[in-house]
Amino acid sequence: MGPFLAGLVVFVYLPIAWSFVLSFNRAQNTVQPGDFVGIQNYVDLLTPGPFLESLWTFTIFAAIIVPLTFVLALALAVLLNQVRVARAFFRSAFFLPTACSYVVASLVWKLSIFNGVRFGLANQVLSLFGVENVAWLSSVSPPWYWLVIATVRLWLQLGFYMILFLAGLQRISPELYEAAYVDGAKAGWQTFRHITLPQLRTTSVAVLLLNLIAAYQAFDEFYNLLGNSSLARPPLVYLYYTAQGNQDYGHGSAGAMILAALIVIVTLVQGRIYGFGRPEK
């Protein structure tokens, strides 16, 4: 455990502590604490401006991606759980995109599928129906860039959450369904609602928590698809350009602390609401 704990302290805990110190100082073009400014860096970020706009971007992204991922992953898991032939193949096929790099997938989406010219895959398909080329990543009205961002994230993470739901489904005793059928319950929505969903409560809460945290930490697809565009700039992209681009480590560290606090608060509140950790009935 010694080498692991040493690496954890040096590369995780010390940088977090140093970032916390920098967040109360003016640190421009240096990672050394400068003039102590107290909570001024936090006040600057929490006043109406780019950082709050980035949080609004996150809210839109989370509202799109969290429900879609939950519903689609659960649906795929239920379908796959009923397959009796080549189940391992389908499980691997859906899980395989999880191993793909977010950077590579984002570039494929940007340069090949949704590149905005007539040679792009999406526009070629639309041209078959007589639709003109769509500028997917620069169109503001309607905001087609959300479709690009959402689809690449879904393709990358859907298989992981499907596996979690599949594991939860396989833990449900078949005797529960047999007893329900004896009592007159019908296969389908009735048993899904009254047996499957309640038995998946712990898995569902874990999926929601992990998915929401992952949405807070969205960076690669936004950075590679849109860069520093104000159209859709989540907190991590804004903080990256603040700290690495403008070399303003004071405000960058303060933003990181705010984001970390938000993740902790939202996770605790959501876990409290959905009863994470409580035993299943």
JSON list of C-alpha atoms in Angstrom, two decimals, residues 105-272:
[
{"chain": "A", "resi": 105, "resn": "ALA", "atom": "CA", "xyz": [-14.54, 9.74, -30.82]},
{"chain": "A", "resi": 106, "resn": "SER", "atom": "CA", "xyz": [-15.03, 13.52, -30.74]},
{"chain": "A", "resi": 107, "resn": "LEU", "atom": "CA", "xyz": [-12.76, 14.01, -33.75]},
{"chain": "A", "resi": 108, "resn": "VAL", "atom": "CA", "xyz": [-14.56, 11.26, -35.68]},
{"chain": "A", "resi": 109, "resn": "TRP", "atom": "CA", "xyz": [-17.89, 12.94, -34.95]},
{"chain": "A", "resi": 110, "resn": "LYS", "atom": "CA", "xyz": [-16.47, 16.35, -35.92]},
{"chain": "A", "resi": 111, "resn": "LEU", "atom": "CA", "xyz": [-14.49, 15.45, -39.04]},
{"chain": "A", "resi": 112, "resn": "SER", "atom": "CA", "xyz": [-16.42, 12.52, -40.49]},
{"chain": "A", "resi": 113, "resn": "ILE", "atom": "CA", "xyz": [-20.02, 12.37, -39.32]},
{"chain": "A", "resi": 114, "resn": "PHE", "atom": "CA", "xyz": [-21.07, 15.94, -38.47]},
{"chain": "A", "resi": 115, "resn": "ASN", "atom": "CA", "xyz": [-18.44, 17.99, -40.31]},
{"chain": "A", "resi": 116, "resn": "GLY", "atom": "CA", "xyz": [-20.99, 20.36, -41.85]},
{"chain": "A", "resi": 117, "resn": "VAL", "atom": "CA", "xyz": [-20.07, 19.83, -45.52]},
{"chain": "A", "resi": 118, "resn": "ARG", "atom": "CA", "xyz": [-21.81, 17.68, -48.11]},
{"chain": "A", "resi": 119, "resn": "PHE", "atom": "CA", "xyz": [-19.20, 14.92, -47.77]},
{"chain": "A", "resi": 120, "resn": "GLY", "atom": "CA", "xyz": [-20.06, 14.38, -44.10]},
{"chain": "A", "resi": 121, "resn": "LEU", "atom": "CA", "xyz": [-21.98, 11.20, -43.30]},
{"chain": "A", "resi": 122, "resn": "ALA", "atom": "CA", "xyz": [-24.93, 12.98, -41.66]},
{"chain": "A", "resi": 123, "resn": "ASN", "atom": "CA", "xyz": [-25.33, 15.44, -44.53]},
{"chain": "A", "resi": 124, "resn": "GLN", "atom": "CA", "xyz": [-25.01, 12.68, -47.12]},
{"chain": "A", "resi": 125, "resn": "VAL", "atom": "CA", "xyz": [-27.88, 10.82, -45.46]},
{"chain": "A", "resi": 126, "resn": "LEU", "atom": "CA", "xyz": [-29.97, 14.01, -45.32]},
{"chain": "A", "resi": 127, "resn": "SER", "atom": "CA", "xyz": [-29.25, 14.75, -48.98]},
{"chain": "A", "resi": 128, "resn": "LEU", "atom": "CA", "xyz": [-31.03, 11.51, -49.90]},
{"chain": "A", "resi": 129, "resn": "PHE", "atom": "CA", "xyz": [-34.21, 13.14, -48.59]},
{"chain": "A", "resi": 130, "resn": "GLY", "atom": "CA", "xyz": [-33.55, 16.45, -50.30]},
{"chain": "A", "resi": 131, "resn": "VAL", "atom": "CA", "xyz": [-32.36, 18.28, -47.18]},
{"chain": "A", "resi": 132, "resn": "GLU", "atom": "CA", "xyz": [-29.69, 20.95, -47.57]},
{"chain": "A", "resi": 133, "resn": "ASN", "atom": "CA", "xyz": [-26.34, 20.72, -45.78]},
{"chain": "A", "resi": 134, "resn": "VAL", "atom": "CA", "xyz": [-26.50, 21.46, -42.07]},
{"chain": "A", "resi": 135, "resn": "ALA", "atom": "CA", "xyz": [-23.73, 23.34, -40.24]},
{"chain": "A", "resi": 136, "resn": "TRP", "atom": "CA", "xyz": [-23.91, 21.06, -37.23]},
{"chain": "A", "resi": 137, "resn": "LEU", "atom": "CA", "xyz": [-21.33, 22.75, -35.01]},
{"chain": "A", "resi": 138, "resn": "SER", "atom": "CA", "xyz": [-21.94, 26.39, -35.92]},
{"chain": "A", "resi": 139, "resn": "SER", "atom": "CA", "xyz": [-25.71, 26.58, -36.21]},
{"chain": "A", "resi": 140, "resn": "VAL", "atom": "CA", "xyz": [-27.23, 28.65, -33.42]},
{"chain": "A", "resi": 141, "resn": "SER", "atom": "CA", "xyz": [-30.87, 28.43, -34.43]},
{"chain": "A", "resi": 142, "resn": "PRO", "atom": "CA", "xyz": [-31.59, 25.59, -34.10]},
{"chain": "A", "resi": 143, "resn": "PRO", "atom": "CA", "xyz": [-28.64, 24.59, -31.88]},
{"chain": "A", "resi": 144, "resn": "TRP", "atom": "CA", "xyz": [-27.64, 21.41, -33.70]},
{"chain": "A", "resi": 145, "resn": "TYR", "atom": "CA", "xyz": [-24.33, 21.26, -31.80]},
{"chain": "A", "resi": 146, "resn": "TRP", "atom": "CA", "xyz": [-26.24, 19.77, -28.85]},
{"chain": "A", "resi": 147, "resn": "LEU", "atom": "CA", "xyz": [-27.17, 16.81, -31.05]},
{"chain": "A", "resi": 148, "resn": "VAL", "atom": "CA", "xyz": [-23.50, 16.24, -31.89]},
{"chain": "A", "resi": 149, "resn": "ILE", "atom": "CA", "xyz": [-22.37, 16.52, -28.27]},
{"chain": "A", "resi": 150, "resn": "ALA", "atom": "CA", "xyz": [-25.17, 14.33, -26.92]},
{"chain": "A", "resi": 151, "resn": "THR", "atom": "CA", "xyz": [-24.74, 11.55, -29.48]},
{"chain": "A", "resi": 152, "resn": "VAL", "atom": "CA", "xyz": [-21.00, 11.22, -29.00]},
{"chain": "A", "resi": 153, "resn": "ARG", "atom": "CA", "xyz": [-21.41, 11.09, -25.21]},
{"chain": "A", "resi": 154, "resn": "LEU", "atom": "CA", "xyz": [-24.21, 8.52, -25.51]},
{"chain": "A", "resi": 155, "resn": "TRP", "atom": "CA", "xyz": [-22.15, 6.34, -27.84]},
{"chain": "A", "resi": 156, "resn": "LEU", "atom": "CA", "xyz": [-19.20, 6.42, -25.47]},
{"chain": "A", "resi": 157, "resn": "GLN", "atom": "CA", "xyz": [-20.90, 5.77, -22.14]},
{"chain": "A", "resi": 158, "resn": "LEU", "atom": "CA", "xyz": [-24.11, 3.90, -22.88]},
{"chain": "A", "resi": 159, "resn": "GLY", "atom": "CA", "xyz": [-22.45, 0.48, -22.80]},
{"chain": "A", "resi": 160, "resn": "PHE", "atom": "CA", "xyz": [-20.94, 1.05, -19.35]},
{"chain": "A", "resi": 161, "resn": "TYR", "atom": "CA", "xyz": [-24.26, 1.91, -17.70]},
{"chain": "A", "resi": 162, "resn": "MET", "atom": "CA", "xyz": [-25.96, -0.89, -19.62]},
{"chain": "A", "resi": 163, "resn": "ILE", "atom": "CA", "xyz": [-23.56, -3.36, -17.99]},
{"chain": "A", "resi": 164, "resn": "LEU", "atom": "CA", "xyz": [-24.41, -1.95, -14.55]},
{"chain": "A", "resi": 165, "resn": "PHE", "atom": "CA", "xyz": [-28.13, -2.40, -15.18]},
{"chain": "A", "resi": 166, "resn": "LEU", "atom": "CA", "xyz": [-27.53, -5.85, -16.64]},
{"chain": "A", "resi": 167, "resn": "ALA", "atom": "CA", "xyz": [-25.69, -6.90, -13.48]},
{"chain": "A", "resi": 168, "resn": "GLY", "atom": "CA", "xyz": [-28.60, -5.58, -11.41]},
{"chain": "A", "resi": 169, "resn": "LEU", "atom": "CA", "xyz": [-31.14, -7.47, -13.52]},
{"chain": "A", "resi": 170, "resn": "GLN", "atom": "CA", "xyz": [-29.26, -10.72, -13.15]},
{"chain": "A", "resi": 171, "resn": "ARG", "atom": "CA", "xyz": [-29.38, -10.34, -9.36]},
{"chain": "A", "resi": 172, "resn": "ILE", "atom": "CA", "xyz": [-33.20, -10.37, -9.35]},
{"chain": "A", "resi": 173, "resn": "SER", "atom": "CA", "xyz": [-34.53, -13.76, -8.32]},
{"chain": "A", "resi": 174, "resn": "PRO", "atom": "CA", "xyz": [-36.73, -15.45, -10.97]},
{"chain": "A", "resi": 175, "resn": "GLU", "atom": "CA", "xyz": [-38.94, -16.62, -8.12]},
{"chain": "A", "resi": 176, "resn": "LEU", "atom": "CA", "xyz": [-40.30, -13.08, -7.76]},
{"chain": "A", "resi": 177, "resn": "TYR", "atom": "CA", "xyz": [-41.62, -13.14, -11.31]},
{"chain": "A", "resi": 178, "resn": "GLU", "atom": "CA", "xyz": [-43.00, -16.67, -10.89]},
{"chain": "A", "resi": 179, "resn": "ALA", "atom": "CA", "xyz": [-44.87, -15.62, -7.75]},
{"chain": "A", "resi": 180, "resn": "ALA", "atom": "CA", "xyz": [-46.24, -12.58, -9.57]},
{"chain": "A", "resi": 181, "resn": "TYR", "atom": "CA", "xyz": [-47.49, -14.71, -12.46]},
{"chain": "A", "resi": 182, "resn": "VAL", "atom": "CA", "xyz": [-49.18, -17.07, -10.00]},
{"chain": "A", "resi": 183, "resn": "ASP", "atom": "CA", "xyz": [-50.95, -14.07, -8.45]},
{"chain": "A", "resi": 184, "resn": "GLY", "atom": "CA", "xyz": [-52.23, -13.02, -11.87]},
{"chain": "A", "resi": 185, "resn": "ALA", "atom": "CA", "xyz": [-49.67, -10.42, -12.92]},
{"chain": "A", "resi": 186, "resn": "LYS", "atom": "CA", "xyz": [-49.04, -10.06, -16.63]},
{"chain": "A", "resi": 187, "resn": "ALA", "atom": "CA", "xyz": [-45.60, -10.13, -18.21]},
{"chain": "A", "resi": 188, "resn": "GLY", "atom": "CA", "xyz": [-44.45, -6.75, -19.49]},
{"chain": "A", "resi": 189, "resn": "TRP", "atom": "CA", "xyz": [-45.05, -3.32, -18.02]},
{"chain": "A", "resi": 190, "resn": "GLN", "atom": "CA", "xyz": [-46.87, -4.62, -14.93]},
{"chain": "A", "resi": 191, "resn": "THR", "atom": "CA", "xyz": [-44.02, -6.83, -13.73]},
{"chain": "A", "resi": 192, "resn": "PHE", "atom": "CA", "xyz": [-41.43, -4.28, -14.88]},
{"chain": "A", "resi": 193, "resn": "ARG", "atom": "CA", "xyz": [-43.03, -1.53, -12.82]},
{"chain": "A", "resi": 194, "resn": "HIS", "atom": "CA", "xyz": [-43.75, -3.50, -9.65]},
{"chain": "A", "resi": 195, "resn": "ILE", "atom": "CA", "xyz": [-40.80, -5.93, -9.58]},
{"chain": "A", "resi": 196, "resn": "THR", "atom": "CA", "xyz": [-37.95, -4.93, -11.89]},
{"chain": "A", "resi": 197, "resn": "LEU", "atom": "CA", "xyz": [-37.75, -1.21, -11.11]},
{"chain": "A", "resi": 198, "resn": "PRO", "atom": "CA", "xyz": [-37.98, -1.57, -7.30]},
{"chain": "A", "resi": 199, "resn": "GLN", "atom": "CA", "xyz": [-35.31, -4.28, -7.35]},
{"chain": "A", "resi": 200, "resn": "LEU", "atom": "CA", "xyz": [-33.06, -1.98, -9.41]},
{"chain": "A", "resi": 201, "resn": "ARG", "atom": "CA", "xyz": [-33.31, 0.95, -6.99]},
{"chain": "A", "resi": 202, "resn": "THR", "atom": "CA", "xyz": [-29.72, 0.75, -5.77]},
{"chain": "A", "resi": 203, "resn": "THR", "atom": "CA", "xyz": [-28.35, 0.29, -9.29]},
{"chain": "A", "resi": 204, "resn": "SER", "atom": "CA", "xyz": [-30.53, 3.15, -10.57]},
{"chain": "A", "resi": 205, "resn": "VAL", "atom": "CA", "xyz": [-29.26, 5.54, -7.92]},
{"chain": "A", "resi": 206, "resn": "ALA", "atom": "CA", "xyz": [-25.65, 4.58, -8.65]},
{"chain": "A", "resi": 207, "resn": "VAL", "atom": "CA", "xyz": [-26.20, 5.14, -12.39]},
{"chain": "A", "resi": 208, "resn": "LEU", "atom": "CA", "xyz": [-27.78, 8.55, -11.77]},
{"chain": "A", "resi": 209, "resn": "LEU", "atom": "CA", "xyz": [-24.97, 9.63, -9.43]},
{"chain": "A", "resi": 210, "resn": "LEU", "atom": "CA", "xyz": [-22.17, 8.46, -11.71]},
{"chain": "A", "resi": 211, "resn": "ASN", "atom": "CA", "xyz": [-23.85, 9.95, -14.76]},
{"chain": "A", "resi": 212, "resn": "LEU", "atom": "CA", "xyz": [-24.41, 13.32, -13.13]},
{"chain": "A", "resi": 213, "resn": "ILE", "atom": "CA", "xyz": [-20.82, 13.51, -11.86]},
{"chain": "A", "resi": 214, "resn": "ALA", "atom": "CA", "xyz": [-19.57, 12.58, -15.33]},
{"chain": "A", "resi": 215, "resn": "ALA", "atom": "CA", "xyz": [-21.71, 15.37, -16.78]},
{"chain": "A", "resi": 216, "resn": "TYR", "atom": "CA", "xyz": [-20.16, 17.87, -14.35]},
{"chain": "A", "resi": 217, "resn": "GLN", "atom": "CA", "xyz": [-16.72, 16.72, -15.50]},
{"chain": "A", "resi": 218, "resn": "ALA", "atom": "CA", "xyz": [-17.48, 16.95, -19.23]},
{"chain": "A", "resi": 219, "resn": "PHE", "atom": "CA", "xyz": [-14.46, 18.30, -21.06]},
{"chain": "A", "resi": 220, "resn": "ASP", "atom": "CA", "xyz": [-13.07, 16.24, -23.94]},
{"chain": "A", "resi": 221, "resn": "GLU", "atom": "CA", "xyz": [-16.04, 16.33, -26.29]},
{"chain": "A", "resi": 222, "resn": "PHE", "atom": "CA", "xyz": [-16.72, 20.04, -25.72]},
{"chain": "A", "resi": 223, "resn": "TYR", "atom": "CA", "xyz": [-13.05, 20.95, -26.07]},
{"chain": "A", "resi": 224, "resn": "ASN", "atom": "CA", "xyz": [-12.50, 18.95, -29.25]},
{"chain": "A", "resi": 225, "resn": "LEU", "atom": "CA", "xyz": [-15.83, 19.79, -30.87]},
{"chain": "A", "resi": 226, "resn": "LEU", "atom": "CA", "xyz": [-16.28, 23.46, -29.97]},
{"chain": "A", "resi": 227, "resn": "GLY", "atom": "CA", "xyz": [-13.06, 24.61, -28.31]},
{"chain": "A", "resi": 228, "resn": "ASN", "atom": "CA", "xyz": [-13.61, 27.79, -26.27]},
{"chain": "A", "resi": 229, "resn": "SER", "atom": "CA", "xyz": [-16.81, 28.69, -28.09]},
{"chain": "A", "resi": 230, "resn": "SER", "atom": "CA", "xyz": [-19.40, 30.45, -25.97]},
{"chain": "A", "resi": 231, "resn": "LEU", "atom": "CA", "xyz": [-22.13, 28.39, -27.68]},
{"chain": "A", "resi": 232, "resn": "ALA", "atom": "CA", "xyz": [-21.60, 25.51, -25.26]},
{"chain": "A", "resi": 233, "resn": "ARG", "atom": "CA", "xyz": [-18.78, 25.84, -22.76]},
{"chain": "A", "resi": 234, "resn": "PRO", "atom": "CA", "xyz": [-19.00, 23.70, -19.60]},
{"chain": "A", "resi": 235, "resn": "PRO", "atom": "CA", "xyz": [-17.18, 24.64, -16.38]},
{"chain": "A", "resi": 236, "resn": "LEU", "atom": "CA", "xyz": [-14.07, 22.54, -16.98]},
{"chain": "A", "resi": 237, "resn": "VAL", "atom": "CA", "xyz": [-13.49, 24.04, -20.44]},
{"chain": "A", "resi": 238, "resn": "TYR", "atom": "CA", "xyz": [-13.86, 27.56, -19.05]},
{"chain": "A", "resi": 239, "resn": "LEU", "atom": "CA", "xyz": [-11.51, 26.80, -16.15]},
{"chain": "A", "resi": 240, "resn": "TYR", "atom": "CA", "xyz": [-8.99, 25.18, -18.49]},
{"chain": "A", "resi": 241, "resn": "TYR", "atom": "CA", "xyz": [-8.76, 28.31, -20.63]},
{"chain": "A", "resi": 242, "resn": "THR", "atom": "CA", "xyz": [-8.72, 30.50, -17.53]},
{"chain": "A", "resi": 243, "resn": "ALA", "atom": "CA", "xyz": [-5.85, 28.64, -15.88]},
{"chain": "A", "resi": 244, "resn": "GLN", "atom": "CA", "xyz": [-3.86, 27.35, -18.84]},
{"chain": "A", "resi": 245, "resn": "GLY", "atom": "CA", "xyz": [-4.78, 29.93, -21.46]},
{"chain": "A", "resi": 246, "resn": "ASN", "atom": "CA", "xyz": [-4.83, 33.14, -19.41]},
{"chain": "A", "resi": 247, "resn": "GLN", "atom": "CA", "xyz": [-2.41, 31.77, -16.79]},
{"chain": "A", "resi": 248, "resn": "ASP", "atom": "CA", "xyz": [-4.82, 32.93, -14.08]},
{"chain": "A", "resi": 249, "resn": "TYR", "atom": "CA", "xyz": [-4.36, 30.17, -11.54]},
{"chain": "A", "resi": 250, "resn": "GLY", "atom": "CA", "xyz": [-6.10, 32.08, -8.76]},
{"chain": "A", "resi": 251, "resn": "HIS", "atom": "CA", "xyz": [-9.47, 32.24, -10.49]},
{"chain": "A", "resi": 252, "resn": "GLY", "atom": "CA", "xyz": [-8.92, 28.82, -12.06]},
{"chain": "A", "resi": 253, "resn": "SER", "atom": "CA", "xyz": [-8.34, 27.23, -8.66]},
{"chain": "A", "resi": 254, "resn": "ALA", "atom": "CA", "xyz": [-11.32, 29.02, -7.14]},
{"chain": "A", "resi": 255, "resn": "GLY", "atom": "CA", "xyz": [-13.53, 27.73, -9.96]},
{"chain": "A", "resi": 256, "resn": "ALA", "atom": "CA", "xyz": [-12.23, 24.21, -9.41]},
{"chain": "A", "resi": 257, "resn": "MET", "atom": "CA", "xyz": [-13.11, 24.44, -5.71]},
{"chain": "A", "resi": 258, "resn": "ILE", "atom": "CA", "xyz": [-16.62, 25.69, -6.53]},
{"chain": "A", "resi": 259, "resn": "LEU", "atom": "CA", "xyz": [-17.13, 22.89, -9.02]},
{"chain": "A", "resi": 260, "resn": "ALA", "atom": "CA", "xyz": [-15.88, 20.27, -6.54]},
{"chain": "A", "resi": 261, "resn": "ALA", "atom": "CA", "xyz": [-18.22, 21.64, -3.87]},
{"chain": "A", "resi": 262, "resn": "LEU", "atom": "CA", "xyz": [-21.16, 21.51, -6.30]},
{"chain": "A", "resi": 263, "resn": "ILE", "atom": "CA", "xyz": [-20.40, 17.89, -7.19]},
{"chain": "A", "resi": 264, "resn": "VAL", "atom": "CA", "xyz": [-20.27, 16.91, -3.50]},
{"chain": "A", "resi": 265, "resn": "ILE", "atom": "CA", "xyz": [-23.48, 18.79, -2.63]},
{"chain": "A", "resi": 266, "resn": "VAL", "atom": "CA", "xyz": [-25.46, 17.49, -5.59]},
{"chain": "A", "resi": 267, "resn": "THR", "atom": "CA", "xyz": [-24.24, 13.94, -4.99]},
{"chain": "A", "resi": 268, "resn": "LEU", "atom": "CA", "xyz": [-25.22, 14.04, -1.30]},
{"chain": "A", "resi": 269, "resn": "VAL", "atom": "CA", "xyz": [-28.61, 15.60, -2.02]},
{"chain": "A", "resi": 270, "resn": "GLN", "atom": "CA", "xyz": [-29.37, 13.14, -4.79]},
{"chain": "A", "resi": 271, "resn": "GLY", "atom": "CA", "xyz": [-28.23, 10.22, -2.67]},
{"chain": "A", "resi": 272, "resn": "ARG", "atom": "CA", "xyz": [-30.43, 11.46, 0.16]}
]
